[in-house]
PDB file of C-alpha atoms and ligand atoms in Angstrom:
ATOM      1  CA  UNK A   1     -54.150 -46.543 -67.761  1.00  0.00           C
ATOM      2  CA  UNK A   2     -52.424 -43.552 -67.017  1.00  0.00           C
ATOM      3  CA  UNK A   3     -53.736 -40.422 -65.630  1.00  0.00           C
ATOM      4  CA  UNK A   4     -52.089 -38.757 -69.303  1.00  0.00           C
ATOM      5  CA  UNK A   5     -54.192 -41.240 -71.298  1.00  0.00           C
ATOM      6  CA  UNK A   6     -57.418 -40.144 -69.685  1.00  0.00           C
ATOM      7  CA  UNK A   7     -56.640 -36.525 -71.261  1.00  0.00           C
ATOM      8  CA  UNK A   8     -55.649 -34.382 -68.482  1.00  0.00           C
ATOM      9  CA  UNK A   9     -52.925 -32.166 -69.022  1.00  0.00           C
ATOM     10  CA  UNK A  10     -49.905 -31.833 -67.100  1.00  0.00           C
ATOM     11  CA  UNK A  11     -51.198 -28.994 -64.947  1.00  0.00           C
ATOM     12  CA  UNK A  12     -53.288 -31.271 -63.230  1.00  0.00           C
ATOM     13  CA  UNK A  13     -50.826 -34.803 -63.171  1.00  0.00           C
ATOM     14  CA  UNK A  14     -48.458 -32.326 -61.645  1.00  0.00           C
ATOM     15  CA  UNK A  15     -50.991 -32.564 -58.877  1.00  0.00           C
ATOM     16  CA  UNK A  16     -51.920 -36.083 -59.070  1.00  0.00           C
ATOM     17  CA  UNK A  17     -47.774 -36.951 -58.345  1.00  0.00           C
ATOM     18  CA  UNK A  18     -47.337 -34.839 -55.654  1.00  0.00           C
ATOM     19  CA  UNK A  19     -50.316 -36.157 -53.773  1.00  0.00           C
ATOM     20  CA  UNK A  20     -48.657 -39.866 -54.580  1.00  0.00           C
ATOM     21  CA  UNK A  21     -51.094 -41.682 -56.835  1.00  0.00           C
ATOM     22  CA  UNK A  22     -49.615 -43.701 -59.475  1.00  0.00           C
ATOM     23  CA  UNK A  23     -52.333 -44.523 -61.620  1.00  0.00           C
ATOM     24  CA  UNK A  24     -55.888 -43.691 -62.003  1.00  0.00           C
ATOM     25  CA  UNK A  25     -58.600 -45.899 -59.610  1.00  0.00           C
ATOM     26  CA  UNK A  26     -61.000 -47.859 -61.859  1.00  0.00           C
ATOM     27  CA  UNK A  27     -63.576 -45.054 -61.189  1.00  0.00           C
ATOM     28  CA  UNK A  28     -61.321 -42.289 -62.343  1.00  0.00           C
ATOM     29  CA  UNK A  29     -60.764 -44.678 -65.945  1.00  0.00           C
ATOM     30  CA  UNK A  30     -64.288 -44.261 -66.639  1.00  0.00           C
ATOM     31  CA  UNK A  31     -65.377 -41.097 -65.341  1.00  0.00           C
ATOM     32  CA  UNK A  32     -62.928 -38.191 -66.361  1.00  0.00           C
ATOM     33  CA  UNK A  33     -63.058 -38.742 -69.982  1.00  0.00           C
ATOM     34  CA  UNK A  34     -66.785 -38.955 -69.678  1.00  0.00           C
ATOM     35  CA  UNK A  35     -66.836 -34.923 -67.377  1.00  0.00           C
ATOM     36  CA  UNK A  36     -63.913 -33.625 -70.197  1.00  0.00           C
ATOM     37  CA  UNK A  37     -66.374 -34.325 -72.600  1.00  0.00           C
ATOM     38  CA  UNK A  38     -68.764 -32.299 -71.071  1.00  0.00           C
ATOM     39  CA  UNK A  39     -71.262 -35.301 -70.755  1.00  0.00           C
ATOM     40  CA  UNK A  40     -73.575 -35.442 -67.522  1.00  0.00           C
ATOM     41  CA  UNK A  41     -72.652 -38.228 -65.620  1.00  0.00           C
ATOM     42  CA  UNK A  42     -74.129 -40.504 -63.229  1.00  0.00           C
ATOM     43  CA  UNK A  43     -71.831 -42.394 -60.548  1.00  0.00           C
ATOM     44  CA  UNK A  44     -72.829 -45.451 -58.141  1.00  0.00           C
ATOM     45  CA  UNK A  45     -69.968 -45.423 -55.793  1.00  0.00           C
ATOM     46  CA  UNK A  46     -68.839 -45.438 -51.995  1.00  0.00           C
ATOM     47  CA  UNK A  47     -66.600 -43.183 -50.138  1.00  0.00           C
ATOM     48  CA  UNK A  48     -63.374 -44.568 -50.673  1.00  0.00           C
ATOM     49  CA  UNK A  49     -63.605 -45.484 -54.018  1.00  0.00           C
ATOM     50  CA  UNK A  50     -61.912 -42.477 -55.315  1.00  0.00           C
ATOM     51  CA  UNK A  51     -64.805 -40.057 -56.322  1.00  0.00           C
ATOM     52  CA  UNK A  52     -64.105 -36.864 -55.342  1.00  0.00           C
ATOM     53  CA  UNK A  53     -60.946 -36.869 -58.036  1.00  0.00           C
ATOM     54  CA  UNK A  54     -63.265 -38.489 -60.965  1.00  0.00           C
ATOM     55  CA  UNK A  55     -64.712 -34.708 -60.622  1.00  0.00           C
ATOM     56  CA  UNK A  56     -62.421 -32.362 -59.176  1.00  0.00           C
ATOM     57  CA  UNK A  57     -59.529 -33.282 -61.958  1.00  0.00           C
ATOM     58  CA  UNK A  58     -62.089 -32.989 -64.743  1.00  0.00           C
ATOM     59  CA  UNK A  59     -63.564 -29.464 -64.051  1.00  0.00           C
ATOM     60  CA  UNK A  60     -60.566 -27.783 -62.904  1.00  0.00           C
ATOM     61  CA  UNK A  61     -58.911 -28.889 -66.259  1.00  0.00           C
ATOM     62  CA  UNK A  62     -61.707 -27.236 -68.333  1.00  0.00           C
ATOM     63  CA  UNK A  63     -62.165 -23.916 -65.954  1.00  0.00           C
ATOM     64  CA  UNK A  64     -58.533 -23.248 -66.224  1.00  0.00           C
ATOM     65  CA  UNK A  65     -59.149 -22.783 -69.697  1.00  0.00           C
ATOM     66  CA  UNK A  66     -61.604 -20.480 -69.070  1.00  0.00           C
ATOM     67  CA  UNK A  67     -61.477 -16.571 -68.465  1.00  0.00           C
ATOM     68  CA  UNK A  68     -61.494 -14.755 -64.844  1.00  0.00           C
ATOM     69  CA  UNK A  69     -64.626 -14.161 -63.750  1.00  0.00           C
ATOM     70  CA  UNK A  70     -64.303 -11.815 -60.804  1.00  0.00           C
ATOM     71  CA  UNK A  71     -67.741 -11.352 -59.420  1.00  0.00           C
ATOM     72  CA  UNK A  72     -70.479 -13.311 -57.166  1.00  0.00           C
ATOM     73  CA  UNK A  73     -71.519 -15.458 -59.907  1.00  0.00           C
ATOM     74  CA  UNK A  74     -70.309 -19.143 -58.969  1.00  0.00           C
ATOM     75  CA  UNK A  75     -69.047 -21.100 -62.002  1.00  0.00           C
ATOM     76  CA  UNK A  76     -68.545 -24.754 -60.170  1.00  0.00           C
ATOM     77  CA  UNK A  77     -71.266 -25.628 -57.906  1.00  0.00           C
ATOM     78  CA  UNK A  78     -70.512 -28.908 -55.575  1.00  0.00           C
ATOM     79  CA  UNK A  79     -73.489 -29.974 -53.072  1.00  0.00           C
ATOM     80  CA  UNK A  80     -72.591 -32.152 -50.570  1.00  0.00           C
ATOM     81  CA  UNK A  81     -74.606 -33.438 -47.406  1.00  0.00           C
ATOM     82  CA  UNK A  82     -72.357 -32.452 -44.602  1.00  0.00           C
ATOM     83  CA  UNK A  83     -69.912 -30.013 -43.249  1.00  0.00           C
ATOM     84  CA  UNK A  84     -66.848 -33.039 -42.784  1.00  0.00           C
ATOM     85  CA  UNK A  85     -67.593 -33.856 -46.278  1.00  0.00           C
ATOM     86  CA  UNK A  86     -67.408 -30.476 -48.051  1.00  0.00           C
ATOM     87  CA  UNK A  87     -64.151 -29.659 -46.004  1.00  0.00           C
ATOM     88  CA  UNK A  88     -62.638 -33.313 -47.770  1.00  0.00           C
ATOM     89  CA  UNK A  89     -63.763 -32.072 -51.243  1.00  0.00           C
ATOM     90  CA  UNK A  90     -62.702 -28.491 -50.438  1.00  0.00           C
ATOM     91  CA  UNK A  91     -59.288 -29.788 -49.659  1.00  0.00           C
ATOM     92  CA  UNK A  92     -59.184 -32.186 -53.148  1.00  0.00           C
ATOM     93  CA  UNK A  93     -60.264 -29.136 -54.839  1.00  0.00           C
ATOM     94  CA  UNK A  94     -57.311 -26.857 -53.230  1.00  0.00           C
ATOM     95  CA  UNK A  95     -54.721 -29.528 -53.959  1.00  0.00           C
ATOM     96  CA  UNK A  96     -55.373 -29.645 -57.674  1.00  0.00           C
ATOM     97  CA  UNK A  97     -55.512 -26.044 -58.313  1.00  0.00           C
ATOM     98  CA  UNK A  98     -51.748 -25.486 -57.125  1.00  0.00           C
ATOM     99  CA  UNK A  99     -50.528 -25.819 -60.517  1.00  0.00           C
ATOM    100  CA  UNK A 100     -53.242 -24.780 -62.448  1.00  0.00           C
ATOM    101  CA  UNK A 101     -52.935 -22.049 -65.925  1.00  0.00           C
ATOM    102  CA  UNK A 102     -54.490 -19.391 -63.613  1.00  0.00           C
ATOM    103  CA  UNK A 103     -55.530 -18.937 -60.190  1.00  0.00           C
ATOM    104  CA  UNK A 104     -58.664 -20.254 -58.943  1.00  0.00           C
ATOM    105  CA  UNK A 105     -60.612 -19.873 -56.171  1.00  0.00           C
ATOM    106  CA  UNK A 106     -62.301 -22.550 -54.435  1.00  0.00           C
ATOM    107  CA  UNK A 107     -64.823 -22.153 -50.797  1.00  0.00           C
ATOM    108  CA  UNK A 108     -65.689 -24.217 -48.436  1.00  0.00           C
ATOM    109  CA  UNK A 109     -69.867 -23.320 -46.686  1.00  0.00           C
ATOM    110  CA  UNK A 110     -71.344 -25.300 -43.679  1.00  0.00           C
ATOM    111  CA  UNK A 111     -73.734 -24.310 -41.349  1.00  0.00           C
ATOM    112  CA  UNK A 112     -72.820 -24.201 -37.669  1.00  0.00           C
ATOM    113  CA  UNK A 113     -69.846 -21.539 -38.090  1.00  0.00           C
ATOM    114  CA  UNK A 114     -70.743 -18.038 -38.497  1.00  0.00           C
ATOM    115  CA  UNK A 115     -72.102 -16.721 -41.881  1.00  0.00           C
ATOM    116  CA  UNK A 116     -70.017 -13.429 -41.751  1.00  0.00           C
ATOM    117  CA  UNK A 117     -66.449 -14.588 -43.034  1.00  0.00           C
ATOM    118  CA  UNK A 118     -68.345 -17.082 -45.278  1.00  0.00           C
ATOM    119  CA  UNK A 119     -70.597 -14.030 -46.958  1.00  0.00           C
ATOM    120  CA  UNK A 120     -67.375 -11.411 -46.858  1.00  0.00           C
ATOM    121  CA  UNK A 121     -64.961 -14.161 -48.570  1.00  0.00           C
ATOM    122  CA  UNK A 122     -67.136 -14.793 -51.481  1.00  0.00           C
ATOM    123  CA  UNK A 123     -66.075 -12.703 -54.205  1.00  0.00           C
ATOM    124  CA  UNK A 124     -64.366 -14.347 -56.799  1.00  0.00           C
ATOM    125  CA  UNK A 125     -64.924 -17.360 -55.967  1.00  0.00           C
ATOM    126  CA  UNK A 126     -65.311 -20.015 -58.701  1.00  0.00           C
ATOM    127  CA  UNK A 127     -65.945 -22.907 -57.422  1.00  0.00           C
ATOM    128  CA  UNK A 128     -67.939 -23.302 -53.902  1.00  0.00           C
ATOM    129  CA  UNK A 129     -68.467 -26.153 -52.367  1.00  0.00           C
ATOM    130  CA  UNK A 130     -71.642 -26.487 -49.924  1.00  0.00           C
ATOM    131  CA  UNK A 131     -73.740 -28.087 -47.740  1.00  0.00           C
ATOM    132  CA  UNK A 132     -77.928 -27.021 -48.870  1.00  0.00           C
ATOM    133  CA  UNK A 133     -78.785 -25.133 -45.909  1.00  0.00           C
ATOM    134  CA  UNK A 134     -76.229 -22.548 -45.559  1.00  0.00           C
ATOM    135  CA  UNK A 135     -75.751 -22.167 -49.213  1.00  0.00           C
ATOM    136  CA  UNK A 136     -79.597 -21.257 -49.315  1.00  0.00           C
ATOM    137  CA  UNK A 137     -78.682 -18.385 -46.295  1.00  0.00           C
ATOM    138  CA  UNK A 138     -76.020 -17.373 -48.485  1.00  0.00           C
ATOM    139  CA  UNK A 139     -78.118 -16.712 -51.610  1.00  0.00           C
ATOM    140  CA  UNK A 140     -80.550 -14.543 -49.227  1.00  0.00           C
ATOM    141  CA  UNK A 141     -78.143 -12.632 -47.642  1.00  0.00           C
ATOM    142  CA  UNK A 142     -77.223 -11.954 -52.174  1.00  0.00           C
ATOM    143  CA  UNK A 143     -73.418 -13.243 -50.738  1.00  0.00           C
ATOM    144  CA  UNK A 144     -73.774 -15.163 -54.105  1.00  0.00           C
ATOM    145  CA  UNK A 145     -75.439 -16.218 -57.068  1.00  0.00           C
ATOM    146  CA  UNK A 146     -75.734 -19.867 -58.334  1.00  0.00           C
ATOM    147  CA  UNK A 147     -77.953 -18.820 -61.751  1.00  0.00           C
ATOM    148  CA  UNK A 148     -74.493 -18.811 -63.976  1.00  0.00           C
ATOM    149  CA  UNK A 149     -73.389 -22.465 -62.622  1.00  0.00           C
ATOM    150  CA  UNK A 150     -71.800 -24.066 -65.936  1.00  0.00           C
ATOM    151  CA  UNK A 151     -70.486 -27.058 -63.168  1.00  0.00           C
ATOM    152  CA  UNK A 152     -73.502 -28.694 -60.976  1.00  0.00           C
ATOM    153  CA  UNK A 153     -72.082 -32.013 -59.128  1.00  0.00           C
ATOM    154  CA  UNK A 154     -74.294 -33.200 -56.314  1.00  0.00           C
ATOM    155  CA  UNK A 155     -72.484 -35.721 -53.793  1.00  0.00           C
ATOM    156  CA  UNK A 156     -73.831 -38.317 -51.626  1.00  0.00           C
ATOM    157  CA  UNK A 157     -76.609 -37.916 -53.082  1.00  0.00           C
ATOM    158  CA  UNK A 158     -78.580 -40.570 -51.547  1.00  0.00           C
ATOM    159  CA  UNK A 159     -77.379 -39.521 -48.315  1.00  0.00           C
ATOM    160  CA  UNK A 160     -79.060 -35.631 -48.980  1.00  0.00           C
ATOM    161  CA  UNK A 161     -82.318 -36.990 -48.949  1.00  0.00           C
ATOM    162  CA  UNK A 162     -81.917 -39.585 -45.988  1.00  0.00           C
ATOM    163  CA  UNK A 163     -80.997 -36.217 -44.367  1.00  0.00           C
ATOM    164  CA  UNK A 164     -83.606 -34.206 -44.990  1.00  0.00           C
ATOM    165  CA  UNK A 165     -82.197 -31.983 -47.379  1.00  0.00           C
ATOM    166  CA  UNK A 166     -85.158 -32.266 -50.418  1.00  0.00           C
ATOM    167  CA  UNK A 167     -86.950 -29.155 -49.663  1.00  0.00           C
ATOM    168  CA  UNK A 168     -83.686 -27.048 -49.648  1.00  0.00           C
ATOM    169  CA  UNK A 169     -82.658 -29.064 -52.430  1.00  0.00           C
ATOM    170  CA  UNK A 170     -85.617 -28.061 -54.685  1.00  0.00           C
ATOM    171  CA  UNK A 171     -85.106 -24.702 -53.799  1.00  0.00           C
ATOM    172  CA  UNK A 172     -81.384 -24.943 -55.289  1.00  0.00           C
ATOM    173  CA  UNK A 173     -82.446 -26.343 -58.458  1.00  0.00           C
ATOM    174  CA  UNK A 174     -85.349 -23.576 -59.405  1.00  0.00           C
ATOM    175  CA  UNK A 175     -82.175 -20.899 -59.131  1.00  0.00           C
ATOM    176  CA  UNK A 176     -79.882 -23.138 -61.472  1.00  0.00           C
ATOM    177  CA  UNK A 177     -79.817 -22.536 -65.234  1.00  0.00           C
ATOM    178  CA  UNK A 178     -81.098 -25.474 -67.011  1.00  0.00           C
ATOM    179  CA  UNK A 179     -77.952 -25.783 -69.122  1.00  0.00           C
ATOM    180  CA  UNK A 180     -75.653 -26.937 -67.097  1.00  0.00           C
ATOM    181  CA  UNK A 181     -73.073 -30.307 -66.701  1.00  0.00           C
ATOM    182  CA  UNK A 182     -74.524 -32.483 -64.607  1.00  0.00           C
ATOM    183  CA  UNK A 183     -72.473 -34.832 -62.290  1.00  0.00           C
ATOM    184  CA  UNK A 184     -74.256 -36.882 -59.445  1.00  0.00           C
ATOM    185  CA  UNK A 185     -72.770 -39.349 -57.234  1.00  0.00           C
ATOM    186  CA  UNK A 186     -74.432 -41.890 -54.894  1.00  0.00           C
ATOM    187  CA  UNK A 187     -73.984 -45.192 -53.175  1.00  0.00           C
ATOM    188  CA  UNK A 188     -77.059 -46.626 -54.308  1.00  0.00           C
ATOM    189  CA  UNK A 189     -79.400 -45.676 -56.980  1.00  0.00           C
ATOM    190  CA  UNK A 190     -83.102 -45.690 -54.830  1.00  0.00           C
ATOM    191  CA  UNK A 191     -86.410 -43.778 -56.114  1.00  0.00           C
ATOM    192  CA  UNK A 192     -85.098 -40.385 -54.895  1.00  0.00           C
ATOM    193  CA  UNK A 193     -81.919 -40.887 -56.738  1.00  0.00           C
ATOM    194  CA  UNK A 194     -83.445 -41.929 -59.944  1.00  0.00           C
ATOM    195  CA  UNK A 195     -85.883 -39.243 -59.702  1.00  0.00           C
ATOM    196  CA  UNK A 196     -83.760 -36.169 -59.211  1.00  0.00           C
ATOM    197  CA  UNK A 197     -81.071 -37.893 -61.853  1.00  0.00           C
ATOM    198  CA  UNK A 198     -83.909 -37.985 -63.930  1.00  0.00           C
ATOM    199  CA  UNK A 199     -84.995 -33.773 -63.517  1.00  0.00           C
ATOM    200  CA  UNK A 200     -81.138 -32.699 -63.749  1.00  0.00           C
ATOM    201  CA  UNK A 201     -79.291 -34.825 -66.188  1.00  0.00           C
ATOM    202  CA  UNK A 202     -79.698 -35.620 -69.929  1.00  0.00           C
ATOM    203  CA  UNK A 203     -78.514 -38.790 -71.371  1.00  0.00           C
ATOM    204  CA  UNK A 204     -75.786 -39.054 -68.412  1.00  0.00           C
ATOM    205  CA  UNK A 205     -73.977 -42.052 -68.732  1.00  0.00           C
ATOM    206  CA  UNK A 206     -74.164 -44.681 -66.197  1.00  0.00           C
ATOM    207  CA  UNK A 207     -70.689 -45.733 -63.933  1.00  0.00           C
ATOM    208  CA  UNK A 208     -70.859 -48.387 -61.478  1.00  0.00           C
ATOM    209  CA  UNK A 209     -68.348 -49.426 -59.308  1.00  0.00           C
ATOM    210  CA  UNK A 210     -69.302 -51.723 -56.743  1.00  0.00           C
ATOM    211  CA  UNK A 211     -68.054 -51.622 -53.180  1.00  0.00           C
ATOM    212  CA  UNK A 212     -64.502 -53.816 -52.731  1.00  0.00           C
ATOM    213  CA  UNK A 213     -65.676 -57.166 -50.888  1.00  0.00           C
ATOM    214  CA  UNK A 214     -64.303 -56.733 -47.613  1.00  0.00           C
ATOM    215  CA  UNK A 215     -61.183 -58.786 -47.020  1.00  0.00           C
ATOM    216  CA  UNK A 216     -62.473 -60.599 -43.616  1.00  0.00           C
ATOM    217  CA  UNK A 217     -59.676 -62.731 -43.219  1.00  0.00           C
ATOM    218  CA  UNK A 218     -57.743 -59.729 -42.061  1.00  0.00           C
ATOM    219  CA  UNK A 219     -60.587 -58.735 -39.807  1.00  0.00           C
ATOM    220  CA  UNK A 220     -60.937 -60.203 -36.164  1.00  0.00           C
ATOM    221  CA  UNK A 221     -64.212 -59.672 -34.283  1.00  0.00           C
ATOM    222  CA  UNK A 222     -64.622 -60.703 -30.726  1.00  0.00           C
ATOM    223  CA  UNK A 223     -67.449 -59.880 -28.319  1.00  0.00           C
ATOM    224  CA  UNK A 224     -67.082 -59.820 -24.275  1.00  0.00           C
ATOM    225  CA  UNK A 225     -69.901 -60.091 -22.511  1.00  0.00           C
ATOM    226  CA  UNK A 226     -69.760 -57.183 -19.288  1.00  0.00           C
ATOM    227  CA  UNK A 227     -71.347 -55.890 -16.735  1.00  0.00           C
ATOM    228  CA  UNK A 228     -73.135 -52.029 -17.340  1.00  0.00           C
ATOM    229  CA  UNK A 229     -70.508 -50.854 -14.628  1.00  0.00           C
ATOM    230  CA  UNK A 230     -67.147 -53.142 -15.506  1.00  0.00           C
ATOM    231  CA  UNK A 231     -67.421 -51.874 -19.293  1.00  0.00           C
ATOM    232  CA  UNK A 232     -65.370 -48.315 -19.011  1.00  0.00           C
ATOM    233  CA  UNK A 233     -62.484 -50.713 -17.195  1.00  0.00           C
ATOM    234  CA  UNK A 234     -62.884 -53.063 -19.462  1.00  0.00           C
ATOM    235  CA  UNK A 235     -62.620 -50.917 -22.532  1.00  0.00           C
ATOM    236  CA  UNK A 236     -59.380 -49.677 -20.680  1.00  0.00           C
ATOM    237  CA  UNK A 237     -57.752 -53.106 -19.626  1.00  0.00           C
ATOM    238  CA  UNK A 238     -58.279 -53.755 -23.235  1.00  0.00           C
ATOM    239  CA  UNK A 239     -56.527 -50.591 -24.721  1.00  0.00           C
ATOM    240  CA  UNK A 240     -53.300 -51.139 -22.335  1.00  0.00           C
ATOM    241  CA  UNK A 241     -53.250 -55.261 -22.086  1.00  0.00           C
ATOM    242  CA  UNK A 242     -53.508 -55.755 -26.040  1.00  0.00           C
ATOM    243  CA  UNK A 243     -51.389 -52.277 -26.561  1.00  0.00           C
ATOM    244  CA  UNK A 244     -54.061 -51.260 -28.929  1.00  0.00           C
ATOM    245  CA  UNK A 245     -52.374 -48.008 -30.273  1.00  0.00           C
ATOM    246  CA  UNK A 246     -55.912 -46.434 -31.843  1.00  0.00           C
ATOM    247  CA  UNK A 247     -59.123 -47.342 -31.225  1.00  0.00           C
ATOM    248  CA  UNK A 248     -62.700 -45.716 -32.773  1.00  0.00           C
ATOM    249  CA  UNK A 249     -65.043 -46.610 -29.786  1.00  0.00           C
ATOM    250  CA  UNK A 250     -68.701 -46.331 -30.332  1.00  0.00           C
ATOM    251  CA  UNK A 251     -71.343 -44.897 -27.678  1.00  0.00           C
ATOM    252  CA  UNK A 252     -75.498 -44.888 -27.734  1.00  0.00           C
ATOM    253  CA  UNK A 253     -75.393 -41.180 -26.581  1.00  0.00           C
ATOM    254  CA  UNK A 254     -73.541 -37.992 -26.916  1.00  0.00           C
ATOM    255  CA  UNK A 255     -72.853 -37.809 -23.126  1.00  0.00           C
ATOM    256  CA  UNK A 256     -71.846 -41.510 -22.681  1.00  0.00           C
ATOM    257  CA  UNK A 257     -69.035 -40.153 -25.678  1.00  0.00           C
ATOM    258  CA  UNK A 258     -68.124 -37.651 -23.076  1.00  0.00           C
ATOM    259  CA  UNK A 259     -67.959 -39.289 -20.015  1.00  0.00           C
ATOM    260  CA  UNK A 260     -65.933 -42.082 -21.857  1.00  0.00           C
ATOM    261  CA  UNK A 261     -63.758 -39.981 -23.096  1.00  0.00           C
ATOM    262  CA  UNK A 262     -63.018 -37.557 -19.965  1.00  0.00           C
ATOM    263  CA  UNK A 263     -62.316 -41.375 -18.150  1.00  0.00           C
ATOM    264  CA  UNK A 264     -59.894 -42.351 -20.560  1.00  0.00           C
ATOM    265  CA  UNK A 265     -57.696 -39.350 -20.232  1.00  0.00           C
ATOM    266  CA  UNK A 266     -58.210 -39.630 -16.647  1.00  0.00           C
ATOM    267  CA  UNK A 267     -56.665 -43.062 -17.026  1.00  0.00           C
ATOM    268  CA  UNK A 268     -53.557 -42.193 -18.996  1.00  0.00           C
ATOM    269  CA  UNK A 269     -54.804 -42.733 -22.230  1.00  0.00           C
ATOM    270  CA  UNK A 270     -55.140 -39.583 -24.926  1.00  0.00           C
ATOM    271  CA  UNK A 271     -58.794 -39.638 -25.897  1.00  0.00           C
ATOM    272  CA  UNK A 272     -61.376 -37.057 -27.440  1.00  0.00           C
ATOM    273  CA  UNK A 273     -65.029 -37.266 -27.725  1.00  0.00           C
ATOM    274  CA  UNK A 274     -66.753 -36.152 -31.367  1.00  0.00           C
ATOM    275  CA  UNK A 275     -70.371 -35.619 -31.691  1.00  0.00           C
ATOM    276  CA  UNK A 276     -73.186 -33.631 -33.426  1.00  0.00           C
ATOM    277  CA  UNK A 277     -72.982 -31.349 -30.076  1.00  0.00           C
ATOM    278  CA  UNK A 278     -69.783 -29.979 -30.203  1.00  0.00           C
ATOM    279  CA  UNK A 279     -69.022 -27.455 -32.584  1.00  0.00           C
ATOM    280  CA  UNK A 280     -67.607 -27.406 -35.521  1.00  0.00           C
ATOM    281  CA  UNK A 281     -63.737 -25.695 -34.635  1.00  0.00           C
ATOM    282  CA  UNK A 282     -63.691 -28.491 -32.113  1.00  0.00           C
ATOM    283  CA  UNK A 283     -64.944 -31.509 -34.336  1.00  0.00           C
ATOM    284  CA  UNK A 284     -62.688 -30.579 -36.974  1.00  0.00           C
ATOM    285  CA  UNK A 285     -59.592 -30.366 -34.626  1.00  0.00           C
ATOM    286  CA  UNK A 286     -60.069 -33.752 -32.480  1.00  0.00           C
ATOM    287  CA  UNK A 287     -60.650 -35.418 -36.104  1.00  0.00           C
ATOM    288  CA  UNK A 288     -57.090 -33.733 -37.041  1.00  0.00           C
ATOM    289  CA  UNK A 289     -55.710 -35.332 -33.912  1.00  0.00           C
ATOM    290  CA  UNK A 290     -57.019 -38.868 -34.462  1.00  0.00           C
ATOM    291  CA  UNK A 291     -56.033 -39.005 -38.385  1.00  0.00           C
ATOM    292  CA  UNK A 292     -52.434 -37.767 -36.951  1.00  0.00           C
ATOM    293  CA  UNK A 293     -52.244 -40.258 -34.278  1.00  0.00           C
ATOM    294  CA  UNK A 294     -52.296 -37.992 -31.295  1.00  0.00           C
ATOM    295  CA  UNK A 295     -55.596 -39.212 -29.781  1.00  0.00           C
TER     296      UNK A 295
HETATM  297  P1  AMP B   1     -62.219 -40.600 -51.937  1.00  0.00           P
HETATM  298  O1  AMP B   1     -63.614 -42.039 -52.526  1.00  0.00           O
HETATM  299  O2  AMP B   1     -62.424 -39.703 -52.971  1.00  0.00           O
HETATM  300  O3  AMP B   1     -62.639 -40.086 -51.030  1.00  0.00           O
HETATM  301  O4  AMP B   1     -61.200 -40.547 -52.123  1.00  0.00           O
HETATM  302  C1  AMP B   1     -60.699 -41.954 -51.145  1.00  0.00           C
HETATM  303  C2  AMP B   1     -59.144 -42.016 -50.853  1.00  0.00           C
HETATM  304  O5  AMP B   1     -58.546 -42.414 -52.368  1.00  0.00           O
HETATM  305  C3  AMP B   1     -58.335 -40.627 -50.482  1.00  0.00           C
HETATM  306  O6  AMP B   1     -57.503 -40.513 -49.201  1.00  0.00           O
HETATM  307  C4  AMP B   1     -57.489 -40.253 -51.699  1.00  0.00           C
HETATM  308  O7  AMP B   1     -56.667 -39.596 -51.561  1.00  0.00           O
HETATM  309  C5  AMP B   1     -57.331 -41.844 -52.715  1.00  0.00           C
HETATM  310  N1  AMP B   1     -56.912 -41.600 -54.297  1.00  0.00           N
HETATM  311  C6  AMP B   1     -57.946 -40.905 -55.159  1.00  0.00           C
HETATM  312  N2  AMP B   1     -57.812 -41.576 -56.314  1.00  0.00           N
HETATM  313  C7  AMP B   1     -56.031 -42.216 -55.861  1.00  0.00           C
HETATM  314  C8  AMP B   1     -55.685 -42.742 -56.853  1.00  0.00           C
HETATM  315  N3  AMP B   1     -55.512 -42.828 -58.673  1.00  0.00           N
HETATM  316  N4  AMP B   1     -54.525 -43.148 -56.723  1.00  0.00           N
HETATM  317  C9  AMP B   1     -54.475 -43.295 -55.240  1.00  0.00           C
HETATM  318  N5  AMP B   1     -55.179 -42.883 -54.264  1.00  0.00           N
HETATM  319  C10 AMP B   1     -55.790 -42.322 -54.807  1.00  0.00           C
END
C-alpha cells in the first residue's frame, strides 16, 4: 500500500518523502483513512509503532483546506503526558507543515519552563500540543481557548492516568465543545481508558497493533555480581574494554546518576545525567547529545 492510496495529497506526501518513509506502517494504513473520514478512533499502540504520523498526516491534510483563523481559539488540541512526548509530537507536526497549501502554526507547551513566552506566542496558533497542567495554567491566564476545537487527540491515554492527570483532564474536557473529532491512543485498554473512551468518543473505530515480538536472538543478556565499591570502576572497565560505543545506564536515584556521570567524565568517557530534577533545557540538550552520538 502507498501513502497516496490512503487519501493523502501531494502536500503531505512531499514531507513523507523528505522524512524518508517508503511505505505506510500497518497502523498508518488502518488509521489514516478513518481519521480522514471524520470518524472517532481508539488506537491501541505503543511508542515506536508510528502512531504520531497516524494523526498528524490526516489532521493537517484536512486543516490545510480550512480558512485561516487568526485568534486565540485552538483548532487542534493534542494532549500528551510528558514534556518529551509533547516536544516529539510537535516536531512531527512541524515536519509535515512545511509543504502545505497554507501556513499552519503549531506550538508545544509544557511545564517546567517560563509561561510568558508561551502566552505571547499563542496568537494565531491552530495546532497546540500540550501537557494538561500547563494547558490549564495558560487557559486560566486567558492565553487561549479550547472551546472551539474541531479535533482532539489524547496520546498515551493510559500514561495520563498513571501520572495522575485525571483531575486536569476532567477540567479540560469540561471546556471542550461536544462536537469534535476525537482520537485516542493508548498502549493498553484498561478501565480508565475505557471510561474516557466512552465519555469522549462516538462509535469509535478500534485499531489495535500488537507490539512486535522482541527478537531475543539479537539481545545478549549478561549479569555481573560486583560489590558496591567496585561497581563504578567495573562499569568503566566494561565500557572501555568491550569498546561499547554508547550505553544507557540506569541508577536508583538522581544523585547517583549525577555522581556516576561525573566519575565517567573524569575518566574521559563523555557522559551526562538525565533526570527529573534537571531543567527542561538541560534535559533536552543532554538527550540531543546522546541522540547525536556525542555522549
Ligand atoms: P512513533 O511511534 O510515532 O514515535 O514513530 C516511531 C518512529 O517511526 C519515528 O522515528 C518515525 O519517524 C518513524 N516512522 C513513522 N512512520 C514511518 C514510516 N511509514 N516509515 C518509516 N519510518 C516511520
